[in-house]
PDB file of C-alpha atoms in Angstrom:
ATOM      1  CA  UNK H   1      80.986  93.733 -74.938  1.00  0.00           C
ATOM      2  CA  UNK H   2      82.478  90.772 -72.985  1.00  0.00           C
ATOM      3  CA  UNK H   3      85.678  91.445 -71.156  1.00  0.00           C
ATOM      4  CA  UNK H   4      88.121  88.871 -69.744  1.00  0.00           C
ATOM      5  CA  UNK H   5      90.546  89.362 -66.885  1.00  0.00           C
ATOM      6  CA  UNK H   6      93.268  87.716 -68.784  1.00  0.00           C
ATOM      7  CA  UNK H   7      94.763  89.547 -71.824  1.00  0.00           C
ATOM      8  CA  UNK H   8      95.267  86.219 -73.795  1.00  0.00           C
ATOM      9  CA  UNK H   9      93.772  82.775 -73.719  1.00  0.00           C
ATOM     10  CA  UNK H  10      95.639  79.600 -73.004  1.00  0.00           C
ATOM     11  CA  UNK H  11      96.453  76.712 -75.294  1.00  0.00           C
ATOM     12  CA  UNK H  12      93.681  74.235 -75.180  1.00  0.00           C
ATOM     13  CA  UNK H  13      90.922  76.744 -74.445  1.00  0.00           C
ATOM     14  CA  UNK H  14      87.642  76.185 -76.188  1.00  0.00           C
ATOM     15  CA  UNK H  15      86.284  79.621 -77.317  1.00  0.00           C
ATOM     16  CA  UNK H  16      83.608  81.406 -79.422  1.00  0.00           C
ATOM     17  CA  UNK H  17      84.980  83.132 -82.469  1.00  0.00           C
ATOM     18  CA  UNK H  18      83.472  85.297 -85.173  1.00  0.00           C
ATOM     19  CA  UNK H  19      84.739  84.884 -88.746  1.00  0.00           C
ATOM     20  CA  UNK H  20      85.953  88.212 -90.076  1.00  0.00           C
ATOM     21  CA  UNK H  21      88.102  87.524 -93.165  1.00  0.00           C
ATOM     22  CA  UNK H  22      88.458  84.455 -95.275  1.00  0.00           C
ATOM     23  CA  UNK H  23      91.381  83.820 -97.615  1.00  0.00           C
ATOM     24  CA  UNK H  24      92.680  80.805 -99.453  1.00  0.00           C
ATOM     25  CA  UNK H  25      95.243  80.140 -96.812  1.00  0.00           C
ATOM     26  CA  UNK H  26      93.006  80.444 -93.715  1.00  0.00           C
ATOM     27  CA  UNK H  27      90.777  82.912 -91.962  1.00  0.00           C
ATOM     28  CA  UNK H  28      91.125  85.675 -89.490  1.00  0.00           C
ATOM     29  CA  UNK H  29      88.631  85.466 -86.588  1.00  0.00           C
ATOM     30  CA  UNK H  30      87.981  87.486 -83.520  1.00  0.00           C
ATOM     31  CA  UNK H  31      87.617  85.885 -80.064  1.00  0.00           C
ATOM     32  CA  UNK H  32      84.358  87.101 -78.580  1.00  0.00           C
ATOM     33  CA  UNK H  33      85.317  86.278 -75.000  1.00  0.00           C
ATOM     34  CA  UNK H  34      88.535  88.328 -75.156  1.00  0.00           C
ATOM     35  CA  UNK H  35      87.260  91.725 -76.317  1.00  0.00           C
ATOM     36  CA  UNK H  36      87.335  90.654 -80.007  1.00  0.00           C
ATOM     37  CA  UNK H  37      91.023  89.844 -79.922  1.00  0.00           C
ATOM     38  CA  UNK H  38      92.142  88.735 -83.452  1.00  0.00           C
ATOM     39  CA  UNK H  39      93.327  85.119 -84.060  1.00  0.00           C
ATOM     40  CA  UNK H  40      94.359  83.156 -87.103  1.00  0.00           C
ATOM     41  CA  UNK H  41      92.584  80.024 -88.233  1.00  0.00           C
ATOM     42  CA  UNK H  42      94.982  78.148 -90.699  1.00  0.00           C
ATOM     43  CA  UNK H  43      93.548  76.273 -93.672  1.00  0.00           C
ATOM     44  CA  UNK H  44      94.969  72.975 -92.255  1.00  0.00           C
ATOM     45  CA  UNK H  45      92.929  73.459 -89.059  1.00  0.00           C
ATOM     46  CA  UNK H  46      89.564  74.078 -90.727  1.00  0.00           C
ATOM     47  CA  UNK H  47      88.325  70.546 -91.483  1.00  0.00           C
ATOM     48  CA  UNK H  48      89.319  66.846 -91.004  1.00  0.00           C
ATOM     49  CA  UNK H  49      88.250  66.221 -94.660  1.00  0.00           C
ATOM     50  CA  UNK H  50      89.556  67.654 -97.908  1.00  0.00           C
ATOM     51  CA  UNK H  51      87.794  70.987 -98.751  1.00  0.00           C
ATOM     52  CA  UNK H  52      87.753  72.369-102.277  1.00  0.00           C
ATOM     53  CA  UNK H  53      86.535  75.782-101.134  1.00  0.00           C
ATOM     54  CA  UNK H  54      87.202  77.123 -97.673  1.00  0.00           C
ATOM     55  CA  UNK H  55      83.955  79.044 -97.728  1.00  0.00           C
ATOM     56  CA  UNK H  56      82.027  75.673 -97.997  1.00  0.00           C
ATOM     57  CA  UNK H  57      82.930  75.448 -94.283  1.00  0.00           C
ATOM     58  CA  UNK H  58      83.337  78.975 -92.908  1.00  0.00           C
ATOM     59  CA  UNK H  59      81.812  82.316 -93.979  1.00  0.00           C
ATOM     60  CA  UNK H  60      82.348  85.849 -92.873  1.00  0.00           C
ATOM     61  CA  UNK H  61      80.142  86.952 -89.998  1.00  0.00           C
ATOM     62  CA  UNK H  62      79.559  83.412 -88.805  1.00  0.00           C
ATOM     63  CA  UNK H  63      80.173  82.342 -85.152  1.00  0.00           C
ATOM     64  CA  UNK H  64      82.244  79.170 -84.633  1.00  0.00           C
ATOM     65  CA  UNK H  65      83.677  77.140 -81.753  1.00  0.00           C
ATOM     66  CA  UNK H  66      87.445  76.917 -81.882  1.00  0.00           C
ATOM     67  CA  UNK H  67      90.237  75.455 -79.855  1.00  0.00           C
ATOM     68  CA  UNK H  68      93.348  77.563 -79.091  1.00  0.00           C
ATOM     69  CA  UNK H  69      96.442  75.656 -80.515  1.00  0.00           C
ATOM     70  CA  UNK H  70      99.179  78.287 -80.180  1.00  0.00           C
ATOM     71  CA  UNK H  71      99.726  81.520 -78.144  1.00  0.00           C
ATOM     72  CA  UNK H  72     102.771  83.758 -78.564  1.00  0.00           C
ATOM     73  CA  UNK H  73     102.551  85.906 -75.524  1.00  0.00           C
ATOM     74  CA  UNK H  74     105.504  88.149 -76.567  1.00  0.00           C
ATOM     75  CA  UNK H  75     103.844  88.978 -79.943  1.00  0.00           C
ATOM     76  CA  UNK H  76     100.268  88.789 -78.600  1.00  0.00           C
ATOM     77  CA  UNK H  77      99.265  86.428 -81.371  1.00  0.00           C
ATOM     78  CA  UNK H  78      96.882  83.463 -81.216  1.00  0.00           C
ATOM     79  CA  UNK H  79      96.243  80.507 -83.630  1.00  0.00           C
ATOM     80  CA  UNK H  80      93.071  78.465 -83.328  1.00  0.00           C
ATOM     81  CA  UNK H  81      91.654  75.238 -84.838  1.00  0.00           C
ATOM     82  CA  UNK H  82      88.090  74.433 -85.875  1.00  0.00           C
ATOM     83  CA  UNK H  83      88.771  70.681 -86.666  1.00  0.00           C
ATOM     84  CA  UNK H  84      90.131  69.850 -83.277  1.00  0.00           C
ATOM     85  CA  UNK H  85      86.927  70.725 -81.431  1.00  0.00           C
ATOM     86  CA  UNK H  86      84.863  67.516 -80.981  1.00  0.00           C
ATOM     87  CA  UNK H  87      80.990  67.453 -80.843  1.00  0.00           C
ATOM     88  CA  UNK H  88      80.814  67.304 -77.120  1.00  0.00           C
ATOM     89  CA  UNK H  89      83.150  70.148 -76.601  1.00  0.00           C
ATOM     90  CA  UNK H  90      81.062  72.168 -79.128  1.00  0.00           C
ATOM     91  CA  UNK H  91      77.699  71.381 -77.456  1.00  0.00           C
ATOM     92  CA  UNK H  92      79.169  72.362 -74.019  1.00  0.00           C
ATOM     93  CA  UNK H  93      80.645  75.590 -75.269  1.00  0.00           C
ATOM     94  CA  UNK H  94      77.533  76.656 -76.987  1.00  0.00           C
ATOM     95  CA  UNK H  95      75.534  76.099 -73.780  1.00  0.00           C
ATOM     96  CA  UNK H  96      78.249  78.165 -71.840  1.00  0.00           C
ATOM     97  CA  UNK H  97      78.123  80.927 -74.477  1.00  0.00           C
ATOM     98  CA  UNK H  98      74.213  81.371 -74.252  1.00  0.00           C
ATOM     99  CA  UNK H  99      74.568  81.953 -70.429  1.00  0.00           C
ATOM    100  CA  UNK H 100      77.598  84.322 -71.010  1.00  0.00           C
ATOM    101  CA  UNK H 101      75.524  86.345 -73.454  1.00  0.00           C
ATOM    102  CA  UNK H 102      72.713  86.608 -70.933  1.00  0.00           C
ATOM    103  CA  UNK H 103      75.226  87.747 -68.338  1.00  0.00           C
ATOM    104  CA  UNK H 104      76.634  90.375 -70.734  1.00  0.00           C
ATOM    105  CA  UNK H 105      73.162  91.730 -71.274  1.00  0.00           C
ATOM    106  CA  UNK H 106      72.355  91.910 -67.490  1.00  0.00           C
ATOM    107  CA  UNK H 107      75.613  93.780 -66.845  1.00  0.00           C
ATOM    108  CA  UNK H 108      75.020  96.073 -69.885  1.00  0.00           C
ATOM    109  CA  UNK H 109      71.661  97.162 -68.559  1.00  0.00           C
ATOM    110  CA  UNK H 110      72.695  97.506 -64.962  1.00  0.00           C
ATOM    111  CA  UNK H 111      75.798  99.445 -65.822  1.00  0.00           C
ATOM    112  CA  UNK H 112      73.626 101.876 -67.859  1.00  0.00           C
ATOM    113  CA  UNK H 113      71.294 102.305 -64.917  1.00  0.00           C
ATOM    114  CA  UNK H 114      74.137 103.185 -62.596  1.00  0.00           C
ATOM    115  CA  UNK H 115      75.991 105.394 -64.955  1.00  0.00           C
ATOM    116  CA  UNK H 116      78.974 102.982 -65.012  1.00  0.00           C
ATOM    117  CA  UNK H 117      80.923 101.409 -68.006  1.00  0.00           C
ATOM    118  CA  UNK H 118      80.458  97.784 -69.065  1.00  0.00           C
ATOM    119  CA  UNK H 119      84.077  97.212 -68.241  1.00  0.00           C
ATOM    120  CA  UNK H 120      83.534  98.422 -64.717  1.00  0.00           C
ATOM    121  CA  UNK H 121      80.597  95.950 -64.520  1.00  0.00           C
ATOM    122  CA  UNK H 122      82.863  93.033 -65.566  1.00  0.00           C
ATOM    123  CA  UNK H 123      85.609  94.168 -63.122  1.00  0.00           C
ATOM    124  CA  UNK H 124      83.377  94.757 -60.168  1.00  0.00           C
ATOM    125  CA  UNK H 125      80.788  92.075 -60.573  1.00  0.00           C
ATOM    126  CA  UNK H 126      81.489  89.363 -63.129  1.00  0.00           C
ATOM    127  CA  UNK H 127      85.182  88.680 -62.266  1.00  0.00           C
ATOM    128  CA  UNK H 128      84.370  88.685 -58.610  1.00  0.00           C
ATOM    129  CA  UNK H 129      81.473  86.152 -59.094  1.00  0.00           C
ATOM    130  CA  UNK H 130      83.644  84.035 -61.440  1.00  0.00           C
ATOM    131  CA  UNK H 131      86.481  83.842 -58.863  1.00  0.00           C
ATOM    132  CA  UNK H 132      84.007  82.885 -55.962  1.00  0.00           C
ATOM    133  CA  UNK H 133      81.488  80.589 -57.823  1.00  0.00           C
ATOM    134  CA  UNK H 134      82.856  79.809 -61.323  1.00  0.00           C
ATOM    135  CA  UNK H 135      79.737  80.463 -63.468  1.00  0.00           C
ATOM    136  CA  UNK H 136      78.644  84.094 -63.282  1.00  0.00           C
ATOM    137  CA  UNK H 137      75.113  83.667 -64.755  1.00  0.00           C
ATOM    138  CA  UNK H 138      74.393  80.744 -62.389  1.00  0.00           C
ATOM    139  CA  UNK H 139      75.583  82.931 -59.413  1.00  0.00           C
ATOM    140  CA  UNK H 140      73.286  85.764 -60.388  1.00  0.00           C
ATOM    141  CA  UNK H 141      70.304  83.290 -60.612  1.00  0.00           C
ATOM    142  CA  UNK H 142      71.271  81.850 -57.280  1.00  0.00           C
ATOM    143  CA  UNK H 143      71.241  85.392 -55.855  1.00  0.00           C
ATOM    144  CA  UNK H 144      67.704  85.977 -57.204  1.00  0.00           C
ATOM    145  CA  UNK H 145      66.554  82.757 -55.452  1.00  0.00           C
ATOM    146  CA  UNK H 146      68.614  82.946 -52.196  1.00  0.00           C
ATOM    147  CA  UNK H 147      69.185  86.623 -51.707  1.00  0.00           C
ATOM    148  CA  UNK H 148      71.947  89.238 -51.916  1.00  0.00           C
ATOM    149  CA  UNK H 149      74.327  87.517 -49.548  1.00  0.00           C
ATOM    150  CA  UNK H 150      75.549  85.594 -52.612  1.00  0.00           C
ATOM    151  CA  UNK H 151      76.790  88.748 -54.221  1.00  0.00           C
ATOM    152  CA  UNK H 152      78.160  90.228 -50.970  1.00  0.00           C
ATOM    153  CA  UNK H 153      80.112  87.092 -50.194  1.00  0.00           C
ATOM    154  CA  UNK H 154      81.889  87.516 -53.584  1.00  0.00           C
ATOM    155  CA  UNK H 155      82.796  91.060 -52.770  1.00  0.00           C
ATOM    156  CA  UNK H 156      80.352  92.773 -55.190  1.00  0.00           C
ATOM    157  CA  UNK H 157      80.122  96.458 -54.172  1.00  0.00           C
ATOM    158  CA  UNK H 158      76.795  97.487 -52.606  1.00  0.00           C
ATOM    159  CA  UNK H 159      75.800  99.876 -55.367  1.00  0.00           C
ATOM    160  CA  UNK H 160      75.479  96.892 -57.846  1.00  0.00           C
ATOM    161  CA  UNK H 161      73.533  94.527 -55.662  1.00  0.00           C
ATOM    162  CA  UNK H 162      69.933  95.648 -55.781  1.00  0.00           C
ATOM    163  CA  UNK H 163      69.814  96.544 -59.497  1.00  0.00           C
ATOM    164  CA  UNK H 164      71.652  93.270 -60.362  1.00  0.00           C
ATOM    165  CA  UNK H 165      69.154  91.115 -58.642  1.00  0.00           C
ATOM    166  CA  UNK H 166      66.233  93.100 -60.181  1.00  0.00           C
ATOM    167  CA  UNK H 167      67.651  92.716 -63.687  1.00  0.00           C
ATOM    168  CA  UNK H 168      68.745  89.147 -63.235  1.00  0.00           C
ATOM    169  CA  UNK H 169      65.171  88.081 -62.225  1.00  0.00           C
ATOM    170  CA  UNK H 170      63.976  89.044 -65.650  1.00  0.00           C
ATOM    171  CA  UNK H 171      66.373  86.877 -67.610  1.00  0.00           C
ATOM    172  CA  UNK H 172      65.170  83.335 -67.112  1.00  0.00           C
ATOM    173  CA  UNK H 173      65.295  80.805 -69.845  1.00  0.00           C
ATOM    174  CA  UNK H 174      64.021  82.023 -73.306  1.00  0.00           C
ATOM    175  CA  UNK H 175      61.225  80.342 -75.043  1.00  0.00           C
ATOM    176  CA  UNK H 176      62.591  78.049 -77.808  1.00  0.00           C
ATOM    177  CA  UNK H 177      61.269  77.969 -81.319  1.00  0.00           C
ATOM    178  CA  UNK H 178      61.684  74.989 -83.660  1.00  0.00           C
ATOM    179  CA  UNK H 179      61.309  74.739 -87.430  1.00  0.00           C
ATOM    180  CA  UNK H 180      61.544  71.442 -89.367  1.00  0.00           C
ATOM    181  CA  UNK H 181      61.549  70.161 -92.921  1.00  0.00           C
ATOM    182  CA  UNK H 182      61.450  66.670 -94.288  1.00  0.00           C
ATOM    183  CA  UNK H 183      63.683  65.758 -97.171  1.00  0.00           C
ATOM    184  CA  UNK H 184      63.763  62.626 -99.296  1.00  0.00           C
ATOM    185  CA  UNK H 185      67.270  61.473-100.223  1.00  0.00           C
ATOM    186  CA  UNK H 186      67.992  58.654-102.698  1.00  0.00           C
ATOM    187  CA  UNK H 187      71.068  57.193-104.259  1.00  0.00           C
ATOM    188  CA  UNK H 188      72.024  54.008-106.281  1.00  0.00           C
ATOM    189  CA  UNK H 189      75.518  54.162-104.882  1.00  0.00           C
ATOM    190  CA  UNK H 190      76.522  50.797-103.274  1.00  0.00           C
ATOM    191  CA  UNK H 191      77.787  52.746-100.307  1.00  0.00           C
ATOM    192  CA  UNK H 192      74.453  54.736-100.168  1.00  0.00           C
ATOM    193  CA  UNK H 193      74.099  54.798 -96.373  1.00  0.00           C
ATOM    194  CA  UNK H 194      77.597  56.217 -95.860  1.00  0.00           C
ATOM    195  CA  UNK H 195      77.112  58.644 -98.820  1.00  0.00           C
ATOM    196  CA  UNK H 196      73.939  60.023 -97.315  1.00  0.00           C
ATOM    197  CA  UNK H 197      75.541  60.253 -93.844  1.00  0.00           C
ATOM    198  CA  UNK H 198      78.364  62.176 -95.510  1.00  0.00           C
ATOM    199  CA  UNK H 199      75.955  64.368 -97.250  1.00  0.00           C
ATOM    200  CA  UNK H 200      74.255  65.534 -94.120  1.00  0.00           C
ATOM    201  CA  UNK H 201      77.593  65.847 -92.342  1.00  0.00           C
ATOM    202  CA  UNK H 202      78.925  68.238 -94.946  1.00  0.00           C
ATOM    203  CA  UNK H 203      75.711  70.229 -94.987  1.00  0.00           C
ATOM    204  CA  UNK H 204      75.929  71.031 -91.356  1.00  0.00           C
ATOM    205  CA  UNK H 205      79.563  71.434 -91.078  1.00  0.00           C
ATOM    206  CA  UNK H 206      80.251  75.034 -90.297  1.00  0.00           C
ATOM    207  CA  UNK H 207      76.636  75.457 -89.404  1.00  0.00           C
ATOM    208  CA  UNK H 208      77.268  74.940 -85.650  1.00  0.00           C
ATOM    209  CA  UNK H 209      75.938  78.271 -84.474  1.00  0.00           C
ATOM    210  CA  UNK H 210      75.794  79.385 -80.933  1.00  0.00           C
ATOM    211  CA  UNK H 211      72.233  80.535 -81.361  1.00  0.00           C
ATOM    212  CA  UNK H 212      70.867  77.378 -82.811  1.00  0.00           C
ATOM    213  CA  UNK H 213      70.557  73.701 -82.177  1.00  0.00           C
ATOM    214  CA  UNK H 214      70.587  71.578 -85.361  1.00  0.00           C
ATOM    215  CA  UNK H 215      69.511  67.937 -85.426  1.00  0.00           C
ATOM    216  CA  UNK H 216      68.892  65.469 -88.338  1.00  0.00           C
ATOM    217  CA  UNK H 217      66.630  62.398 -87.806  1.00  0.00           C
ATOM    218  CA  UNK H 218      65.924  59.350 -89.873  1.00  0.00           C
ATOM    219  CA  UNK H 219      62.112  59.033 -90.046  1.00  0.00           C
ATOM    220  CA  UNK H 220      62.159  55.972 -92.304  1.00  0.00           C
ATOM    221  CA  UNK H 221      64.582  55.840 -95.199  1.00  0.00           C
ATOM    222  CA  UNK H 222      64.600  57.619 -97.630  1.00  0.00           C
ATOM    223  CA  UNK H 223      62.915  60.270 -95.520  1.00  0.00           C
ATOM    224  CA  UNK H 224      64.848  62.449 -93.104  1.00  0.00           C
ATOM    225  CA  UNK H 225      63.850  65.361 -90.897  1.00  0.00           C
ATOM    226  CA  UNK H 226      65.961  68.491 -90.355  1.00  0.00           C
ATOM    227  CA  UNK H 227      65.294  70.360 -87.054  1.00  0.00           C
ATOM    228  CA  UNK H 228      66.583  73.908 -86.201  1.00  0.00           C
ATOM    229  CA  UNK H 229      65.833  75.208 -82.784  1.00  0.00           C
ATOM    230  CA  UNK H 230      66.515  78.778 -81.519  1.00  0.00           C
ATOM    231  CA  UNK H 231      64.897  81.736 -79.928  1.00  0.00           C
ATOM    232  CA  UNK H 232      64.101  83.998 -82.891  1.00  0.00           C
ATOM    233  CA  UNK H 233      61.410  82.615 -85.223  1.00  0.00           C
ATOM    234  CA  UNK H 234      62.606  84.558 -88.304  1.00  0.00           C
ATOM    235  CA  UNK H 235      66.295  83.619 -87.752  1.00  0.00           C
ATOM    236  CA  UNK H 236      65.418  79.964 -87.107  1.00  0.00           C
ATOM    237  CA  UNK H 237      63.496  79.742 -90.480  1.00  0.00           C
ATOM    238  CA  UNK H 238      66.372  81.464 -92.307  1.00  0.00           C
ATOM    239  CA  UNK H 239      68.906  79.014 -90.805  1.00  0.00           C
ATOM    240  CA  UNK H 240      66.791  75.994 -91.798  1.00  0.00           C
ATOM    241  CA  UNK H 241      66.419  77.251 -95.336  1.00  0.00           C
ATOM    242  CA  UNK H 242      70.197  77.815 -95.519  1.00  0.00           C
ATOM    243  CA  UNK H 243      70.884  74.219 -94.515  1.00  0.00           C
ATOM    244  CA  UNK H 244      68.372  72.792 -97.028  1.00  0.00           C
ATOM    245  CA  UNK H 245      69.812  74.855 -99.844  1.00  0.00           C
ATOM    246  CA  UNK H 246      73.333  73.581 -98.919  1.00  0.00           C
ATOM    247  CA  UNK H 247      72.051  70.082 -98.855  1.00  0.00           C
ATOM    248  CA  UNK H 248      70.617  70.532-102.344  1.00  0.00           C
ATOM    249  CA  UNK H 249      73.874  71.945-103.710  1.00  0.00           C
ATOM    250  CA  UNK H 250      75.992  69.190-102.185  1.00  0.00           C
ATOM    251  CA  UNK H 251      73.615  66.522-103.408  1.00  0.00           C
ATOM    252  CA  UNK H 252      73.776  67.807-106.969  1.00  0.00           C
ATOM    253  CA  UNK H 253      77.574  67.840-106.938  1.00  0.00           C
ATOM    254  CA  UNK H 254      77.693  64.275-105.689  1.00  0.00           C
ATOM    255  CA  UNK H 255      74.869  62.800-107.819  1.00  0.00           C
ATOM    256  CA  UNK H 256      72.385  62.236-105.046  1.00  0.00           C
ATOM    257  CA  UNK H 257      68.734  62.746-105.556  1.00  0.00           C
ATOM    258  CA  UNK H 258      67.083  65.000-103.051  1.00  0.00           C
ATOM    259  CA  UNK H 259      63.588  66.581-102.676  1.00  0.00           C
ATOM    260  CA  UNK H 260      61.921  68.593-100.000  1.00  0.00           C
ATOM    261  CA  UNK H 261      58.467  67.516 -98.831  1.00  0.00           C
ATOM    262  CA  UNK H 262      55.817  70.191 -98.398  1.00  0.00           C
TER     263      UNK H 262
END
């Protein structure tokens, strides 16, 4: 589990959240970087466009990138927004999250070897490296290349240093896997280009997952390619199929012709 030295986030923070419960009036999510602290995502903060069904955008179990919009420190409550996160903020956060997950895995394995708790690992290692260098994963990788002085200078206790460097050396960039499908999209609507753009936008809205990179390319109208990149082949294939199915559902609702090339 990821621990944070601050009990509550600050307004404006961009965070990773897991959708837990979805209701007509909004959704309850947990903040992965704050020990799964619960937060509320109001209906009005889910999308910039009108949404008929909230589950067209978010679903239970999905990880999303949110912005903190209200914090009541007396009550310990947090409200977040999905629509206020722009594409650049989302891409940057997803990249940060991947490194944070690797950091968490390293700390989990090392704490097990030393008979320590994960919280002790965060307190005695991660928070010290964060205070000294900012990015914990980058600091660990720097220690692998430049030596244990990087850890000692941050005040990491001696007992952690050797096993940390040994474990961090095993966690380099994971091999990426990409799956693609080509779809043919046609419409007689006078605003066809905008309608197709909107179709793809709706299909990937809510699909911004921290474990995947999703891109859609024009390869010569009416043919388009959907790419999904990740680290687990099966999960990548399942996510691609999910996007294609959503494309077909939305296209049917909006009277757009769509077919998948084999």
